[in-house]
Tab-separated table of C-alpha atoms in Angstrom:
chain	number	residue	atom	x	y	z
A	1	MET	CA	-151.793	153.805	175.073
A	2	GLN	CA	-154.773	151.882	173.476
A	3	ILE	CA	-155.608	148.181	173.648
A	4	SER	CA	-157.264	146.606	170.661
A	5	PRO	CA	-158.402	143.015	171.266
A	6	SER	CA	-158.333	140.842	168.288
A	7	ILE	CA	-161.675	138.880	167.726
A	8	LEU	CA	-159.704	136.323	165.815
A	9	ALA	CA	-159.187	134.800	169.211
A	10	ALA	CA	-162.841	135.153	170.134
A	11	ASP	CA	-165.702	132.521	169.943
A	12	PHE	CA	-166.990	133.095	166.234
A	13	ALA	CA	-170.337	131.552	167.114
A	14	ASN	CA	-171.001	134.463	169.735
A	15	LEU	CA	-169.352	137.474	168.358
A	16	GLU	CA	-171.852	139.982	169.827
A	17	GLN	CA	-171.361	138.565	173.230
A	18	GLU	CA	-167.546	138.425	172.806
A	19	LEU	CA	-167.499	142.196	171.852
A	20	ARG	CA	-169.366	142.986	175.082
A	21	ARG	CA	-166.636	141.073	176.989
A	22	VAL	CA	-164.120	143.648	175.721
A	23	SER	CA	-166.198	146.781	175.996
A	24	ASN	CA	-163.627	148.530	178.098
A	25	ALA	CA	-161.102	148.360	175.313
A	26	ASP	CA	-160.391	151.224	173.044
A	27	TRP	CA	-161.009	149.213	169.809
A	28	ALA	CA	-162.026	145.802	168.541
A	29	HIS	CA	-159.468	144.523	166.140
A	30	VAL	CA	-161.118	142.580	163.152
A	31	ASP	CA	-158.877	140.435	161.090
A	32	VAL	CA	-160.176	140.222	157.451
A	33	MET	CA	-158.323	137.366	155.549
A	34	ASP	CA	-159.137	136.320	152.165
A	35	ALA	CA	-157.023	132.952	151.836
A	36	HIS	CA	-154.990	134.711	148.954
A	37	PHE	CA	-152.923	137.371	150.565
A	38	VAL	CA	-152.604	135.105	153.544
A	39	PRO	CA	-153.270	131.343	153.872
A	40	ASN	CA	-156.356	131.574	155.931
A	41	LEU	CA	-159.821	132.764	155.668
A	42	THR	CA	-161.754	134.427	158.440
A	43	LEU	CA	-164.672	136.802	157.687
A	44	GLY	CA	-165.586	139.569	155.246
A	45	LEU	CA	-167.717	142.828	154.811
A	46	PRO	CA	-171.215	141.182	155.642
A	47	VAL	CA	-169.932	140.015	158.952
A	48	VAL	CA	-168.139	143.279	159.755
A	49	GLU	CA	-171.388	145.239	158.797
A	50	ALA	CA	-173.207	143.038	161.278
A	51	LEU	CA	-170.591	143.635	163.963
A	52	LEU	CA	-170.758	147.352	163.507
A	53	ARG	CA	-174.409	147.274	164.404
A	54	VAL	CA	-173.738	145.666	167.733
A	55	SER	CA	-170.201	146.599	168.854
A	56	PRO	CA	-169.928	148.859	171.820
A	57	ILE	CA	-166.558	150.050	170.731
A	58	PRO	CA	-165.117	151.236	167.401
A	59	LEU	CA	-163.868	148.642	164.866
A	60	ASP	CA	-160.228	148.555	163.694
A	61	ALA	CA	-160.410	146.512	160.426
A	62	HIS	CA	-157.103	144.928	159.590
A	63	LEU	CA	-157.420	143.794	155.886
A	64	MET	CA	-155.046	140.872	155.004
A	65	ILE	CA	-156.399	140.814	151.487
A	66	GLU	CA	-155.437	141.193	147.836
A	67	ASP	CA	-156.680	144.258	145.997
A	68	PRO	CA	-157.190	146.545	149.157
A	69	ASP	CA	-157.448	149.469	146.598
A	70	ARG	CA	-160.841	148.033	145.575
A	71	TRP	CA	-162.160	146.618	148.784
A	72	ALA	CA	-160.804	148.762	151.860
A	73	PRO	CA	-162.944	151.712	151.008
A	74	LEU	CA	-166.015	149.688	151.428
A	75	TYR	CA	-165.054	148.985	155.016
A	76	ALA	CA	-164.631	152.746	155.886
A	77	GLU	CA	-167.842	153.472	154.196
A	78	ALA	CA	-169.595	150.677	156.257
A	79	GLY	CA	-168.532	152.529	159.453
A	80	CYS	CA	-165.101	151.067	160.489
A	81	GLN	CA	-163.364	153.979	162.278
A	82	SER	CA	-159.906	152.544	161.376
A	83	VAL	CA	-159.055	150.618	158.262
A	84	THR	CA	-155.589	149.088	157.690
A	85	PHE	CA	-154.321	147.885	154.339
A	86	HIS	CA	-151.143	145.897	153.643
A	87	ILE	CA	-148.556	147.934	151.817
A	88	GLU	CA	-147.569	144.696	149.993
A	89	ALA	CA	-150.899	144.439	148.423
A	90	ALA	CA	-151.639	148.050	147.838
A	91	ARG	CA	-151.081	149.374	144.169
A	92	HIS	CA	-151.742	153.042	144.951
A	93	PRO	CA	-151.271	153.341	148.711
A	94	ARG	CA	-151.424	157.221	148.859
A	95	ARG	CA	-154.656	157.313	146.919
A	96	LEU	CA	-156.074	154.590	149.058
A	97	ALA	CA	-155.162	156.245	152.297
A	98	ARG	CA	-156.724	159.569	151.143
A	99	THR	CA	-159.894	157.595	150.023
A	100	LEU	CA	-160.072	155.978	153.497
A	101	ARG	CA	-159.786	159.297	155.256
A	102	ALA	CA	-162.436	160.854	153.040
A	103	ALA	CA	-164.700	158.109	153.994
A	104	GLY	CA	-164.360	159.054	157.635
A	105	ALA	CA	-161.914	156.299	158.719
A	106	ARG	CA	-158.305	156.550	160.086
A	107	ALA	CA	-155.958	155.239	157.413
A	108	CYS	CA	-153.402	152.688	158.336
A	109	MET	CA	-150.604	150.851	156.532
A	110	ALA	CA	-149.428	147.513	157.636
A	111	LEU	CA	-145.958	146.017	157.169
A	112	LYS	CA	-145.238	142.319	157.257
A	113	PRO	CA	-142.225	141.148	159.189
A	114	GLU	CA	-140.002	141.000	156.251
A	115	THR	CA	-141.105	144.313	154.740
A	116	SER	CA	-138.860	147.358	155.247
A	117	PHE	CA	-140.429	150.550	156.465
A	118	THR	CA	-137.876	152.838	154.655
A	119	PRO	CA	-139.311	152.987	151.157
A	120	TYR	CA	-142.767	153.890	152.649
A	121	GLU	CA	-141.722	156.755	155.023
A	122	PRO	CA	-142.815	159.378	152.498
A	123	LEU	CA	-146.533	158.026	152.947
A	124	LEU	CA	-146.628	159.259	156.515
A	125	ALA	CA	-148.311	162.536	155.482
A	126	ASP	CA	-151.415	160.526	154.400
A	127	LEU	CA	-151.503	158.012	157.291
A	128	ASP	CA	-153.035	158.028	160.740
A	129	MET	CA	-151.348	154.805	161.950
A	130	VAL	CA	-148.593	152.292	161.019
A	131	LEU	CA	-148.916	148.681	161.888
A	132	VAL	CA	-145.743	146.707	162.501
A	133	MET	CA	-146.707	142.970	162.442
A	134	THR	CA	-144.949	141.041	165.163
A	135	VAL	CA	-145.842	137.675	163.643
A	136	GLU	CA	-146.339	136.514	160.111
A	137	PRO	CA	-149.980	137.587	159.285
A	138	GLY	CA	-152.526	134.666	158.677
A	139	PHE	CA	-153.065	132.941	161.982
A	140	GLY	CA	-153.602	133.806	165.698
A	141	GLY	CA	-151.718	132.460	168.709
A	142	GLN	CA	-148.167	132.709	167.053
A	143	SER	CA	-145.180	133.678	169.077
A	144	PHE	CA	-143.931	137.213	169.265
A	145	MET	CA	-141.054	138.300	167.024
A	146	VAL	CA	-138.750	140.396	169.224
A	147	ASP	CA	-136.680	141.157	166.077
A	148	GLN	CA	-139.388	143.522	164.898
A	149	MET	CA	-138.732	145.984	167.853
A	150	PRO	CA	-136.077	147.917	165.814
A	151	LYS	CA	-138.676	148.540	163.014
A	152	VAL	CA	-141.080	149.870	165.647
A	153	ARG	CA	-138.329	152.215	166.848
A	154	GLN	CA	-137.625	153.340	163.285
A	155	VAL	CA	-141.344	154.118	162.636
A	156	ARG	CA	-141.573	156.020	165.871
A	157	GLU	CA	-138.511	158.089	165.182
A	158	ALA	CA	-139.712	158.816	161.517
A	159	ILE	CA	-142.968	160.032	162.960
A	160	LYS	CA	-141.150	162.334	165.498
A	161	ARG	CA	-139.179	163.868	162.454
A	162	HIS	CA	-142.408	164.120	160.405
A	163	GLY	CA	-144.583	165.607	163.161
A	164	GLY	CA	-148.293	165.064	163.538
A	165	GLU	CA	-150.215	162.489	165.592
A	166	ILE	CA	-149.700	159.143	163.975
A	167	TRP	CA	-150.084	155.965	166.013
A	168	VAL	CA	-147.788	152.864	165.895
A	169	GLN	CA	-149.685	149.643	166.233
A	170	VAL	CA	-148.164	146.234	166.954
A	171	ASP	CA	-150.026	142.996	166.242
A	172	GLY	CA	-149.068	139.371	166.991
A	173	GLY	CA	-148.055	137.536	170.263
A	174	VAL	CA	-148.717	140.774	172.360
A	175	SER	CA	-149.247	139.711	175.995
A	176	ALA	CA	-148.391	140.796	179.561
A	177	THR	CA	-144.760	139.427	178.825
A	178	THR	CA	-144.153	141.322	175.666
A	179	ILE	CA	-146.280	144.448	175.703
A	180	GLU	CA	-143.780	146.565	177.665
A	181	GLN	CA	-140.963	145.861	175.062
A	182	CYS	CA	-143.462	147.158	172.403
A	183	ALA	CA	-144.206	150.241	174.312
A	184	GLU	CA	-140.573	151.016	174.978
A	185	ALA	CA	-139.868	150.671	171.254
A	186	GLY	CA	-142.513	153.234	170.493
A	187	ALA	CA	-145.873	151.436	170.020
A	188	ASP	CA	-148.985	153.039	171.405
A	189	VAL	CA	-151.755	150.785	170.029
A	190	PHE	CA	-151.596	147.115	171.026
A	191	VAL	CA	-153.511	144.324	169.378
A	192	ALA	CA	-153.900	141.318	171.773
A	193	GLY	CA	-155.890	138.167	170.795
A	194	SER	CA	-155.159	135.176	172.997
A	195	ALA	CA	-153.965	137.293	175.906
A	196	VAL	CA	-157.377	138.890	176.195
A	197	TYR	CA	-159.819	136.271	174.866
A	198	GLY	CA	-157.862	133.253	176.525
A	199	ALA	CA	-158.344	134.937	179.866
A	200	GLU	CA	-161.346	134.054	182.069
A	201	ASP	CA	-161.932	137.730	182.675
A	202	ALA	CA	-161.269	139.558	179.286
A	203	ALA	CA	-162.022	142.999	180.808
A	204	ALA	CA	-159.481	142.398	183.650
A	205	ALA	CA	-156.860	141.197	181.061
A	206	ILE	CA	-157.367	144.509	179.200
A	207	GLU	CA	-156.757	146.634	182.375
A	208	GLU	CA	-153.671	144.560	183.302
A	209	LEU	CA	-152.170	145.260	179.710
A	210	ARG	CA	-153.177	148.921	180.051
A	211	ALA	CA	-151.478	149.236	183.383
A	212	LEU	CA	-148.299	147.712	182.108
A	213	VAL	CA	-147.949	150.408	179.487
A	214	SER	CA	-149.566	153.400	181.243
A	215	THR	CA	-146.275	154.976	182.268
A	216	HIS	CA	-144.943	155.056	178.845
A	217	VAL	CA	-145.168	158.246	176.839
A	218	HIS	CA	-143.953	158.921	173.267
């Protein structure tokens, strides 16, 4: 059970300090948005390269961008240990996943809330993680979509059939009140933004989330 705080909820003027606040987490989740695939603009490769130089924990880059076939490998090459592309934007997802792995990153496919997992189940052989979005991608602080739990369950069951160690990540509205539902449905990597960075003690918030899901095993 891994906790990946989203720096989308952090203070962008003090990102090095904000990464230190979550140094007990498993990952730092970095939301890259291009104002095309989603209606928001956050940060890109130069900022991610700077974060890689100072982060005490590995970076999990979530690319909410158009043309990930072209751009995603650059994040892997820069040193992000996990790179997530959106299946809705990828033209050649299998080739892209293999390219990410060859560059040393974990390859992850993300699904928007309205995107069905079923057509993409055959890609599992080339993936290390599947991200089920529990909000519409684009902005932090949105409410959790409980109607995505059946999809999380579906992904977990497909992984059991397929075999191999593939993680299931949830991102959006994950907090102390929703994280257990996600774990019960089959998630094992939890992206939390406001729930961690909105707390006075971010490290304690991470430990609280971890404790809530520590008894769940998939």
